[in-house]
């Protein structure tokens, strides 16, 4: 597996060649076109996701019928796992679980999250660097690197089909330029035939929607002292963790591209500082003043530690 991962990662260098780079503003416009194309065109992708955990083979179909979005993601190997979107409802069919439906405007597990980002807002904190042009899935692509100006986050390299502006490859890189995850299209189609294949979903019987109870307004006796530029609080909650038998207070933060949560609970005999990292996700735990502070999310370890160290206890907000 290690040899396969290295081979896939090295393909970038062998396929790339330089060209006259467009202005960075043009790169931002191309990324906006990618977001629009991904949500408006009728298309089908056969692609792989490569990470430290292995390789997934998937198929994703997307169509717009009567001004409503329909999408389907299917895991091609192993147990059948399928996710279907019909408008603002996303239904999950998982092995060993009762099917269920949740509210949502896209399938979170399908395309890389940056496909749905607001690049006009991200332009305040990220640079969009043109790299050149190359071929992916037998198509000419524009290549753009997305880098946070303050250096506190991972970076992306995106390959966009020159004709449709759809993303044909996305690499997530760490600070050392090592590939953490790769999304890579093997073959794709953009035509009316995809829309016809998806018409059956208009009248399909989907599982009932799950109701998520509204969270109560809570006030925490702590605040995040330092955050990467552009990160804003999205939600906060207090919940009881049965396995821990204690309440945990959480704040979720996002800049529109990466997200993480800060979790605070009472320390106990099992609490200890630790760092865990799996691919893009980092778990950084600190123990201070009888409190266990854990940062979980899409962050480099150095950034997660700085956030955890900066949490101010006893500061109500």
XYZ file of C-alpha atoms in Angstrom:
317
model
C 0.000 0.000 0.000
C 2.883 2.380 0.824
C 4.373 1.868 -2.632
C 0.977 2.512 -4.289
C 0.477 5.703 -2.298
C 3.917 6.989 -3.304
C 3.251 6.178 -6.959
C -0.052 8.073 -6.984
C 1.502 11.078 -5.230
C 4.390 11.250 -7.713
C 2.085 11.384 -10.728
C 1.628 15.130 -10.225
C 5.256 15.852 -11.053
C 5.349 13.608 -14.117
C 2.219 15.060 -15.688
C 2.697 18.763 -15.006
C 4.182 21.183 -17.471
C 4.402 24.947 -17.266
C 2.563 27.527 -19.330
C 1.927 31.226 -19.260
C 0.261 31.782 -15.877
C -2.899 33.892 -15.827
C -3.356 36.623 -13.220
C -4.385 35.523 -9.731
C -7.723 37.315 -10.141
C -8.387 35.066 -13.137
C -7.627 32.033 -10.967
C -10.239 33.220 -8.461
C -12.761 33.601 -11.283
C -11.991 30.070 -12.505
C -12.630 28.680 -9.019
C -15.977 30.482 -8.905
C -16.831 28.941 -12.277
C -15.927 25.523 -10.843
C -18.424 26.011 -8.021
C -21.143 27.119 -10.468
C -20.468 24.278 -12.932
C -20.511 21.641 -10.182
C -23.997 22.740 -9.131
C -25.581 23.495 -12.515
C -24.347 20.906 -15.050
C -25.611 17.380 -15.701
C -22.615 15.065 -15.295
C -21.259 11.758 -14.035
C -17.878 11.110 -12.410
C -16.089 7.821 -11.851
C -13.329 8.662 -9.396
C -11.083 7.482 -6.595
C -10.302 8.955 -3.193
C -6.771 8.170 -2.009
C -5.703 8.701 1.613
C -3.533 7.108 4.289
C -6.492 4.838 5.044
C -6.568 3.358 1.538
C -8.326 3.853 -1.789
C -12.065 4.276 -2.352
C -13.701 3.835 -5.749
C -16.905 5.846 -6.238
C -19.419 7.088 -8.782
C -21.154 10.450 -8.538
C -24.055 11.622 -10.695
C -25.521 15.120 -10.683
C -28.496 16.552 -12.584
C -30.883 19.492 -12.449
C -34.516 18.572 -13.099
C -37.221 21.242 -13.032
C -34.862 23.611 -11.182
C -34.221 21.022 -8.462
C -30.864 19.331 -7.841
C -30.676 15.525 -7.880
C -27.480 13.663 -7.055
C -26.322 10.133 -6.291
C -23.086 8.869 -4.772
C -22.390 5.139 -4.930
C -19.477 3.230 -3.397
C -18.330 0.896 -6.160
C -16.415 -1.710 -4.121
C -17.389 -3.726 -1.058
C -20.752 -3.347 0.717
C -23.192 -1.144 -1.178
C -23.231 2.363 0.276
C -25.439 4.902 -1.466
C -26.385 8.531 -0.803
C -29.145 10.289 -2.734
C -29.955 13.986 -2.858
C -33.363 15.272 -3.945
C -33.572 19.032 -3.590
C -32.822 19.931 0.008
C -33.099 16.352 1.290
C -30.211 13.891 1.471
C -30.975 10.205 2.068
C -28.436 7.700 3.376
C -28.420 3.957 2.680
C -25.707 2.344 4.812
C -25.059 -1.384 5.382
C -26.478 -2.520 8.721
C -28.421 0.706 9.369
C -32.005 1.780 8.759
C -32.113 4.271 5.852
C -32.698 7.881 6.899
C -32.954 11.376 5.431
C -31.431 14.642 6.605
C -31.797 18.219 5.416
C -28.918 19.427 3.234
C -28.099 21.224 0.001
C -25.377 18.799 -1.156
C -23.912 15.372 -0.397
C -21.102 16.033 2.060
C -19.313 12.754 1.222
C -19.281 13.223 -2.563
C -17.005 15.901 -3.981
C -14.228 17.669 -2.032
C -15.660 20.356 0.255
C -13.839 23.161 -1.560
C -16.157 22.618 -4.543
C -18.926 24.303 -2.511
C -16.791 27.122 -1.071
C -17.467 30.847 -1.535
C -14.237 31.931 -3.205
C -15.135 35.611 -3.145
C -15.053 35.482 0.660
C -12.009 33.207 0.749
C -10.064 35.764 -1.319
C -9.641 37.832 1.867
C -7.501 35.133 3.534
C -6.294 32.843 0.726
C -4.096 33.250 -2.343
C -5.181 31.540 -5.573
C -1.923 30.805 -7.382
C -1.963 29.725 -11.053
C 0.400 26.805 -11.656
C -0.034 25.917 -15.335
C -1.922 23.413 -17.465
C -1.841 19.623 -17.803
C -3.996 16.614 -18.761
C -6.231 14.699 -16.355
C -8.686 11.994 -17.534
C -7.684 12.856 -21.114
C -8.804 16.483 -20.665
C -6.756 19.676 -20.604
C -6.954 21.284 -17.163
C -6.112 24.597 -15.518
C -4.102 24.019 -12.321
C -4.518 26.334 -9.315
C -3.028 26.224 -5.838
C -5.056 27.519 -2.851
C -2.890 28.711 0.042
C -3.788 30.486 3.314
C -1.794 33.718 3.635
C -1.061 33.241 7.345
C 0.348 29.717 6.824
C -1.828 28.154 9.538
C -3.795 25.749 7.340
C -3.290 23.041 4.764
C -3.283 23.925 1.058
C -5.010 22.559 -2.032
C -4.041 22.024 -5.642
C -7.035 21.894 -8.012
C -7.164 20.659 -11.605
C -10.142 22.189 -13.502
C -11.349 20.915 -16.864
C -10.615 23.769 -19.291
C -13.953 23.298 -21.093
C -16.523 22.564 -18.354
C -14.593 23.953 -15.327
C -15.489 20.785 -13.375
C -12.859 19.589 -10.844
C -11.046 16.535 -12.192
C -8.428 16.287 -9.459
C -7.932 17.813 -6.001
C -4.876 17.254 -3.790
C -4.759 18.255 -0.118
C -1.187 19.075 0.952
C 0.423 19.543 4.350
C 3.031 22.183 5.236
C 5.812 20.035 3.792
C 4.029 19.622 0.461
C 3.168 15.994 1.181
C -0.154 14.759 -0.192
C -2.607 13.933 2.601
C -5.613 13.130 0.399
C -6.298 12.965 -3.305
C -9.559 13.050 -5.263
C -9.008 11.967 -8.873
C -11.531 11.502 -11.676
C -10.867 8.482 -13.882
C -13.644 9.099 -16.422
C -16.596 11.447 -16.730
C -19.493 12.468 -18.932
C -21.312 15.776 -19.280
C -24.483 15.335 -21.325
C -28.264 15.072 -21.251
C -28.058 11.302 -20.812
C -27.129 11.781 -17.165
C -30.256 13.870 -16.603
C -32.407 11.129 -18.128
C -30.835 8.490 -15.872
C -31.673 10.588 -12.821
C -35.338 11.170 -13.684
C -36.385 8.092 -11.731
C -35.426 9.867 -8.492
C -38.232 12.392 -8.932
C -40.839 9.824 -7.816
C -38.633 7.488 -5.789
C -39.746 6.566 -2.260
C -37.061 7.859 0.055
C -36.757 7.183 3.821
C -38.422 9.583 6.278
C -36.611 12.689 7.479
C -35.009 12.670 10.900
C -35.937 15.618 13.081
C -33.009 17.219 14.861
C -34.050 18.968 18.084
C -33.181 22.630 18.316
C -30.298 23.313 20.659
C -30.835 25.531 23.678
C -29.012 28.827 23.994
C -25.998 28.223 26.211
C -23.369 30.433 27.817
C -19.860 29.105 28.272
C -17.329 30.160 30.868
C -14.479 30.077 28.324
C -13.461 31.640 25.037
C -11.039 30.914 22.220
C -8.167 33.358 22.663
C -6.513 32.845 19.267
C -7.938 31.740 15.923
C -6.485 31.588 12.399
C -7.392 34.639 10.317
C -10.861 34.295 8.787
C -12.135 31.621 11.195
C -15.563 32.406 12.656
C -17.813 30.603 15.119
C -20.595 28.677 13.383
C -22.413 26.888 16.223
C -22.049 26.061 19.885
C -23.582 23.286 21.968
C -23.478 21.504 25.303
C -24.093 17.756 25.248
C -23.769 14.778 27.551
C -21.345 12.093 26.372
C -22.621 8.730 27.725
C -19.263 6.990 27.474
C -17.563 9.787 29.426
C -20.442 10.427 31.847
C -19.809 14.171 31.764
C -21.027 17.183 29.763
C -18.880 18.591 26.951
C -19.125 22.181 25.707
C -18.270 22.696 22.041
C -17.774 25.550 19.625
C -17.509 24.875 15.878
C -15.424 27.233 13.728
C -14.995 27.505 9.959
C -13.466 29.812 7.363
C -15.603 28.359 4.576
C -12.912 25.892 3.511
C -11.614 24.198 6.670
C -13.384 23.647 9.999
C -12.605 22.521 13.545
C -14.217 22.385 16.985
C -12.976 23.398 20.434
C -14.333 21.120 23.183
C -14.060 21.793 26.921
C -15.007 19.418 29.753
C -14.014 18.782 33.361
C -10.700 16.964 33.684
C -10.598 13.590 35.431
C -8.012 10.925 36.249
C -7.934 9.782 32.630
C -7.245 13.246 31.217
C -3.780 13.803 29.757
C -2.171 15.890 27.007
C -2.055 14.064 23.689
C -1.812 14.551 19.951
C -3.439 12.298 17.347
C -3.384 12.862 13.602
C -5.099 10.844 10.879
C -4.774 12.370 7.425
C -6.316 15.815 7.452
C -7.771 15.479 10.959
C -5.894 16.407 14.098
C -6.942 15.855 17.726
C -4.987 18.010 20.196
C -5.773 17.690 23.927
C -4.452 19.925 26.716
C -5.221 19.779 30.439
C -5.235 23.042 32.371
C -6.915 24.369 35.540
C -8.972 21.175 35.997
C -10.286 21.424 32.444
C -9.716 19.156 29.453
C -9.433 21.185 26.233
C -9.605 19.294 22.935
C -9.300 20.755 19.444
C -10.584 18.476 16.667
C -10.538 19.301 12.980
C -8.853 19.916 9.657
C -5.715 21.587 10.979
C -1.956 21.078 11.080
C -0.856 19.919 14.559
C 1.027 23.167 15.256
C -2.124 25.223 14.587
C -4.323 22.927 16.705
C -1.903 23.244 19.644
C -1.787 27.034 19.384
C -5.599 27.162 19.470
C -5.768 24.832 22.484
C -3.084 26.786 24.344
C -4.969 30.025 23.653
C -8.317 28.971 25.176
C -9.166 31.342 28.041
C -10.916 29.612 30.935
C -13.194 31.575 33.237
C -14.026 34.093 30.508
C -17.801 34.054 30.032
C -19.288 34.592 26.593
